[in-house]
Amino acid sequence: MKNSVMEKSIITQCREGSRFMRITASIVLACFTMVFYSPAVNASVKKLDDYLAYKPDYSVFAEMDNAVSSTQQLIKKLTAAVSRQDTQAVGRLQQQLIIEAELFSGLDQKANDYFVDQSNHYQQQNLPTNLRQNLQKKQQHYQSNMQILQYRLEAISSIGADKTVLLKKQLSQAADLFASFDQGVRHPYDQTMPFGPLSTVAGAPVQTAEELEAILGPNTLTAAIEEADRSSSTTVETAITPAIQTLASSLGNDRVAIYNWVRNNIEFIPSYGSLQGADYTLQTRRGNAMDQASLLIALLKATGAEARYEYGSIRLTNEEAMNWVGGVRTPEAAQNLFAQGGIPVARLSINGNNDFILVDHVWVRLYTGGGVWAYLDPSYKQYRYRDGMDLQNEVAFDAEAFATTLESTATVNETEGWVQNVNQAFIETELDDYRQALEDYLSNQQPDATVGDVIGTKTIVPRTATGWSGKNFYYEVQKSQQFSEMPDNLRYKFTFELQDEFGGELLTHTASTVELAGKSLAVSFNPATAADEQALLDYLPDDPQSAEDLPNIIPAGLMNVVGEFTINGTPEATSAAMSFGQILQTEKGYFFPGRGWSTTTNPIITGEYQAIGLDYHGLSPEQLEALRVQLENTKTQLEAESFTGLTKHEVVGDLMQSAVMSYMAITDVQSKLAAQSSDVVYYREPSYGTFQTNAKTNGLLGTVANVEMIGLLMDMDSMKFSTECKSNCQGKWRDFNQQMGATYSAYEHLIPEQLFSTDDDPVEGISAVKALAIAGQQGQRVYTFTQDNLSYLSDLTVDQGTKDEILAQVNNGMVATVHQHPITYAGWTGVGYTIVDPETGAGSYKISGGANGGFITGVLWIVLGMYLTLFASTLLVAVFTLNIPVILVALSALLAIVDIVKASRNCSDVHYISAVLVNIVNFVLGIIAALPSWLSVLVTATQKSIPSPNEC
C-alpha cells in the first residue's frame, strides 16, 4: 500500500478537492501549453493560411468521405427522431437529406471523371489488359453503390413523416449500406495504456523444491561438472563475442578480476527473466540478476572456466533491499519496485516485525576444483546516494499563486468541464523567469555546480574480492537450485505476426529478446513478381527527373505484393502474394517471464514500410553508433551514385530506424533526469514502437480506388517503465507517470522533425499534446471528460471514432482530454486527445485514427515514401539522391543523441544544466505536463558541443 498522507502537489490537491472540474479544466490547457509552447506554434497558428500544405491530386475522395460522414450523422438523427415520433424534426431532417442527395449527384460526376482520367493514363502507359479490366470493375462497383445510395436517400425523403415502421426499415437499410462503405484505418482501443508503469502484481518467492522444479525443470545437477558447464558449451545468453573475449583478455583472464569488474561496473535493474544476454548487458552496462549472471558466466568461460547458474529465494533486511532497488525510503516502495519488474517478492515477519524482504534471485557458481563450486553474485550490490541541492527552498516558486492566476484569467466552465483562453504568455513568462532565477542562483552561488551536484548521484559501493568461497556471505538463501542452461520459460521473447483483417496469420516470427538485442526489425512489402514490379514502373512517368515528377498515388490492385519481416535487412518470414492497397493488421509484443504475453494490434496497409524499435532497459551507445555508421555508408554510396547492392533497408529503413531508436534513447535519458529531480526511482522496462511510412486508402463508396502516401507516422505501442516515489507516495508517483506520458507524446513529433527537416524541405509534426496546444492557442475549448460530464461529449465536432473511444474509455474509469474541433496543421487535419488512468497516471496520447503517436509531413517524403518502401530500383534510388540533405541532418542529430547516451552512461556529472532546470521547474510546479526539454537539450548540445565521455 502507498502512503496517502503525504505532501501533495498542486495538481493532486486540485484532483482531490471539491473544485475538481473547475481547476482541472483550467490547468489542463496550461499543461499542454507548457508541452509545446514555442514561437513555432504561434507562427503556425497566425500564418496557417500561408503554409504550403500538400494537396491530393483528386479532391473527390475527401469530398466523398465528408459527404458519407455527414449523411451518416443525418441518418442517425433521423432514426432518433422517428423513434421518438417527432414528425416536425423528421420533416426537417428529410429536407436536409435531399440536399445531401444533390451533393452526391455532383460528386458522382467527379468520381467518373477520376476513372476516365485513370483509364486514359493506363492506355497512354500501355498497361496490361488485366489491369484495365480491373479498373473497369472498380468503376462498375462504384456506380452500382451510387445507384443504391441515391435510391435509399430518395426513398427515405419521400416517405411521410408519420410512416414510422416504413421509415425505420429504410433507415436501417441505409445505415447498413453506409457502414459497408467504411474503408477507414483505425487503431483499436488500448486495453493497456501504452505509456506507463508495469503492474505491481508479481508472484510469491519459491519456498519448496517442487516450486523450483516447476520453474527450472528437474533438479539433476550434482557437484560433478556437466558438459553444459564447460567453457566450450555456451548458449544464446552466454555467447563469447569479440567484446566479451576482449574484456576478459584486458583483465588478464583473471577470474577474480573479472568478477570484481562485473560486480563494480554493471548497474542492477530490478526485473525478472533473461532479457539482454551477456553481450548486450556489457554494452548497456546495466542488467537484472539473470543478465548479469549471464555476463559473468560468459566472461569466465572465455578464460576456460566451468560455470553455471543458481536460482533461489533470498532474505534481505529492509535497509538492504531499499538501497539495492534504488535508494527508496520505505520497504513498501522497495516491494513495489521488485513487483513492477516481475520479481517474486514478499515481506517477511519475524517476531511480529516486518524487518525482511524475500525475493527470487539468480547468481553464479564457479567450479574451483575438488568438487567445490564457489558462490559469485555479480548483481547484488549496495549504492552510495548523494542528495542534490534543495532548490525549492533556495529559489522559491509560488505554485499556488501561479495556478490561481491561470484560473482567474481563463474562461472556465466547471459544469461542462472545459477551459478556454488560458493566458499562455503568462505561462511562458513565469516559467522563463523562474528558470532564469535558477540559472542565476547556480551561476552566482554555485558556479562550479555540475548536474550531479544539482540533482544528486548514485554510485556502486565497490567491493573487491580476493578469492573464492564455497559459502555465501551476502545474504541468507531460503531455497535454491542450480542449472546450466536458461529454461525457455525464463526467456523474454518478442513476436511479430502479420494478419489479414480477420486475424488470420499471413506471416509470423518469434525469437528471444537476447537474439534480437541491438538489431533492426522491419516489416515491408515487395512486388510479388518481376511482372508486378514492371506494372508499377509502367504506371510511372517514362523519365522522371525529380521527386515532383512522381505521382503521389498508386492505384489499389495495380500489382500483387508479398509481406516480408526482416532482421538487419535479412528476410526471416515471407507471406503469400496479396493485392497492393489491402488493409491488414499486425500483432506484436513481448513474452514476460512469470507474466505471459502482452501484445498490441494495429492496422497496416500493404505497401507501407514499418521500422520496429525494441528497447529493453535502455539502448546501448554501440547500437546507435552502428546505425550512424550505416547511414554514413549509405550517404557515401548515394553521393557517388553507386547504387549497386543498395536496398530499401539501407536507403530508407535505416533512416526510419534512426528515428525510432533516437526516440527511445532520448526519452530514457530525459526520464532519468526527471526522476532524479522528482524524488522518484525510474527504470526503463521492455518497450517497443514503430516509425513508418503512412499511407491511406482512398475510396469511393466502398470501392478502394488508390493508395496515397500522406506522411510518416511514429506509433509507440508500448513504452513501459518501473517507477516509485522514494517515500511511497501515491500522488507523486501517479503524477510523475502522467508527466512522463505527456513528455513521451511531445517527443513523437519533436524527434522526427529534428531528424528529417532541412532548410529547403522542412518536416512538420503533430502529436496529441501539440494538437492540444495548437487548439488552445486558437481559442478552442479543451475538455476534460470524466463520468460526471460525458453528456457534453456531443458538443464536440471531432470524428465519431474519437468520440466512441472517449465514451468507452471514460465509462471504464479513465479520464479523457480533447479539444472541441479538428485542427488543420501542415496538411494534417484531425484531433489530439489523451486517455489517462487516474489511479496510476498511465495513458494513451492519440491523434485521429487512434494511433498512439505522432504524424509528420514533408513534401519530398510524401512523394518518395511510397516507391522507396516498395523497392529500390536504380531509377528510384537515383531520385532519392535528392534527399541526401535529409540523411546529413539525420546523421548530425543521431550523432548528438549517441553522445548524450554515452555521457549519461559513463559520466557521473553530465553538463546539461538547461535540461535539468526544465525538470526542476516541472517538479516545483507539481503540474502534470510534458515540457519542451528535448529541444532545449539538443540546442544546448549543438551550440555548446556535447562533452564526450572522456571530457566529463
PDB file of N, CA, C and O in Angstrom, residues 7 17 34 43-44 101 103 128 147 156 164 210 213 241 330 495 680 684 693 703 715-716 763 936:
ATOM      1  N   GLU A   7       2.945  15.016   1.449  1.00  0.00           N
ATOM      2  CA  GLU A   7       2.898  16.343   0.860  1.00  0.00           C
ATOM      3  C   GLU A   7       2.381  16.224  -0.562  1.00  0.00           C
ATOM      4  O   GLU A   7       2.904  15.460  -1.368  1.00  0.00           O
ATOM      5  N   GLY A  17      -9.738  17.886  -4.405  1.00  0.00           N
ATOM      6  CA  GLY A  17     -10.560  18.910  -3.786  1.00  0.00           C
ATOM      7  C   GLY A  17     -11.958  18.944  -4.360  1.00  0.00           C
ATOM      8  O   GLY A  17     -12.277  18.312  -5.371  1.00  0.00           O
ATOM      9  N   MET A  34       2.432  24.291 -21.898  1.00  0.00           N
ATOM     10  CA  MET A  34       3.814  24.122 -21.474  1.00  0.00           C
ATOM     11  C   MET A  34       4.500  23.034 -22.292  1.00  0.00           C
ATOM     12  O   MET A  34       5.697  23.079 -22.531  1.00  0.00           O
ATOM     13  N   ALA A  43       3.528  30.901 -34.732  1.00  0.00           N
ATOM     14  CA  ALA A  43       3.663  31.174 -36.157  1.00  0.00           C
ATOM     15  C   ALA A  43       2.725  30.290 -36.963  1.00  0.00           C
ATOM     16  O   ALA A  43       2.119  30.733 -37.937  1.00  0.00           O
ATOM     17  N   SER A  44       2.607  29.024 -36.542  1.00  0.00           N
ATOM     18  CA  SER A  44       1.766  28.105 -37.297  1.00  0.00           C
ATOM     19  C   SER A  44       0.302  28.501 -37.220  1.00  0.00           C
ATOM     20  O   SER A  44      -0.445  28.323 -38.173  1.00  0.00           O
ATOM     21  N   ALA A 101     -28.416  14.406 -51.052  1.00  0.00           N
ATOM     22  CA  ALA A 101     -28.545  13.605 -52.281  1.00  0.00           C
ATOM     23  C   ALA A 101     -28.076  14.410 -53.487  1.00  0.00           C
ATOM     24  O   ALA A 101     -27.426  13.871 -54.404  1.00  0.00           O
ATOM     25  N   LEU A 103     -25.821  16.725 -53.383  1.00  0.00           N
ATOM     26  CA  LEU A 103     -24.368  16.783 -53.270  1.00  0.00           C
ATOM     27  C   LEU A 103     -23.726  15.535 -53.863  1.00  0.00           C
ATOM     28  O   LEU A 103     -22.724  15.619 -54.593  1.00  0.00           O
ATOM     29  N   PRO A 128      -1.032  -3.521 -68.949  1.00  0.00           N
ATOM     30  CA  PRO A 128      -1.651  -4.779 -69.384  1.00  0.00           C
ATOM     31  C   PRO A 128      -3.179  -4.730 -69.361  1.00  0.00           C
ATOM     32  O   PRO A 128      -3.794  -3.988 -68.578  1.00  0.00           O
ATOM     33  N   GLN A 147     -25.864   4.107 -57.279  1.00  0.00           N
ATOM     34  CA  GLN A 147     -27.273   3.952 -57.635  1.00  0.00           C
ATOM     35  C   GLN A 147     -28.096   3.502 -56.419  1.00  0.00           C
ATOM     36  O   GLN A 147     -29.197   4.021 -56.174  1.00  0.00           O
ATOM     37  N   ILE A 156     -36.151   7.439 -48.491  1.00  0.00           N
ATOM     38  CA  ILE A 156     -36.324   7.980 -47.135  1.00  0.00           C
ATOM     39  C   ILE A 156     -36.942   9.371 -47.192  1.00  0.00           C
ATOM     40  O   ILE A 156     -37.817   9.709 -46.392  1.00  0.00           O
ATOM     41  N   THR A 164     -43.913   5.541 -39.489  1.00  0.00           N
ATOM     42  CA  THR A 164     -42.802   5.151 -38.622  1.00  0.00           C
ATOM     43  C   THR A 164     -42.184   3.824 -39.016  1.00  0.00           C
ATOM     44  O   THR A 164     -40.950   3.703 -39.137  1.00  0.00           O
ATOM     45  N   GLU A 210       9.756 -28.380  -5.032  1.00  0.00           N
ATOM     46  CA  GLU A 210       8.783 -28.584  -6.106  1.00  0.00           C
ATOM     47  C   GLU A 210       8.529 -27.291  -6.874  1.00  0.00           C
ATOM     48  O   GLU A 210       8.389 -27.304  -8.107  1.00  0.00           O
ATOM     49  N   GLU A 213      11.506 -26.689  -9.177  1.00  0.00           N
ATOM     50  CA  GLU A 213      11.484 -27.559 -10.352  1.00  0.00           C
ATOM     51  C   GLU A 213      10.397 -27.147 -11.341  1.00  0.00           C
ATOM     52  O   GLU A 213      10.540 -27.359 -12.547  1.00  0.00           O
ATOM     53  N   THR A 241      31.346 -13.399 -27.430  1.00  0.00           N
ATOM     54  CA  THR A 241      31.501 -12.494 -28.570  1.00  0.00           C
ATOM     55  C   THR A 241      32.882 -11.840 -28.519  1.00  0.00           C
ATOM     56  O   THR A 241      33.583 -11.920 -27.502  1.00  0.00           O
ATOM     57  N   THR A 330      11.146   3.541   2.056  1.00  0.00           N
ATOM     58  CA  THR A 330      10.205   2.674   2.761  1.00  0.00           C
ATOM     59  C   THR A 330      10.279   1.265   2.184  1.00  0.00           C
ATOM     60  O   THR A 330      10.514   1.094   0.980  1.00  0.00           O
ATOM     61  N   THR A 495       7.451 -11.199 -30.421  1.00  0.00           N
ATOM     62  CA  THR A 495       6.780 -11.822 -31.558  1.00  0.00           C
ATOM     63  C   THR A 495       6.222 -10.763 -32.486  1.00  0.00           C
ATOM     64  O   THR A 495       5.818  -9.674 -32.047  1.00  0.00           O
ATOM     65  N   VAL A 680      12.000  10.374  -7.399  1.00  0.00           N
ATOM     66  CA  VAL A 680      11.385   9.159  -7.936  1.00  0.00           C
ATOM     67  C   VAL A 680      12.483   8.234  -8.444  1.00  0.00           C
ATOM     68  O   VAL A 680      13.508   8.693  -8.948  1.00  0.00           O
ATOM     69  N   ARG A 684      13.669   2.001 -17.226  1.00  0.00           N
ATOM     70  CA  ARG A 684      13.010   1.631 -18.473  1.00  0.00           C
ATOM     71  C   ARG A 684      12.798   0.121 -18.490  1.00  0.00           C
ATOM     72  O   ARG A 684      13.702  -0.651 -18.207  1.00  0.00           O
ATOM     73  N   THR A 693       6.270   4.686 -42.951  1.00  0.00           N
ATOM     74  CA  THR A 693       5.609   5.462 -43.983  1.00  0.00           C
ATOM     75  C   THR A 693       4.111   5.269 -43.776  1.00  0.00           C
ATOM     76  O   THR A 693       3.658   4.174 -43.466  1.00  0.00           O
ATOM     77  N   THR A 703     -15.450   1.340 -52.618  1.00  0.00           N
ATOM     78  CA  THR A 703     -14.527   0.855 -53.633  1.00  0.00           C
ATOM     79  C   THR A 703     -13.172   1.513 -53.406  1.00  0.00           C
ATOM     80  O   THR A 703     -13.047   2.734 -53.547  1.00  0.00           O
ATOM     81  N   ASP A 715       4.448   5.602 -34.046  1.00  0.00           N
ATOM     82  CA  ASP A 715       3.419   4.976 -33.208  1.00  0.00           C
ATOM     83  C   ASP A 715       4.116   4.104 -32.175  1.00  0.00           C
ATOM     84  O   ASP A 715       4.552   3.000 -32.466  1.00  0.00           O
ATOM     85  N   MET A 716       4.236   4.623 -30.957  1.00  0.00           N
ATOM     86  CA  MET A 716       4.927   3.907 -29.897  1.00  0.00           C
ATOM     87  C   MET A 716       3.914   3.044 -29.148  1.00  0.00           C
ATOM     88  O   MET A 716       3.170   3.523 -28.285  1.00  0.00           O
ATOM     89  N   VAL A 763      10.170  19.434 -42.229  1.00  0.00           N
ATOM     90  CA  VAL A 763       9.237  18.406 -41.802  1.00  0.00           C
ATOM     91  C   VAL A 763       8.431  18.958 -40.640  1.00  0.00           C
ATOM     92  O   VAL A 763       8.988  19.479 -39.673  1.00  0.00           O
ATOM     93  N   SER A 936      15.480  21.861 -25.885  1.00  0.00           N
ATOM     94  CA  SER A 936      16.499  22.627 -25.161  1.00  0.00           C
ATOM     95  C   SER A 936      17.780  21.820 -25.008  1.00  0.00           C
ATOM     96  O   SER A 936      18.873  22.363 -25.080  1.00  0.00           O
TER      97      SER A 936
END
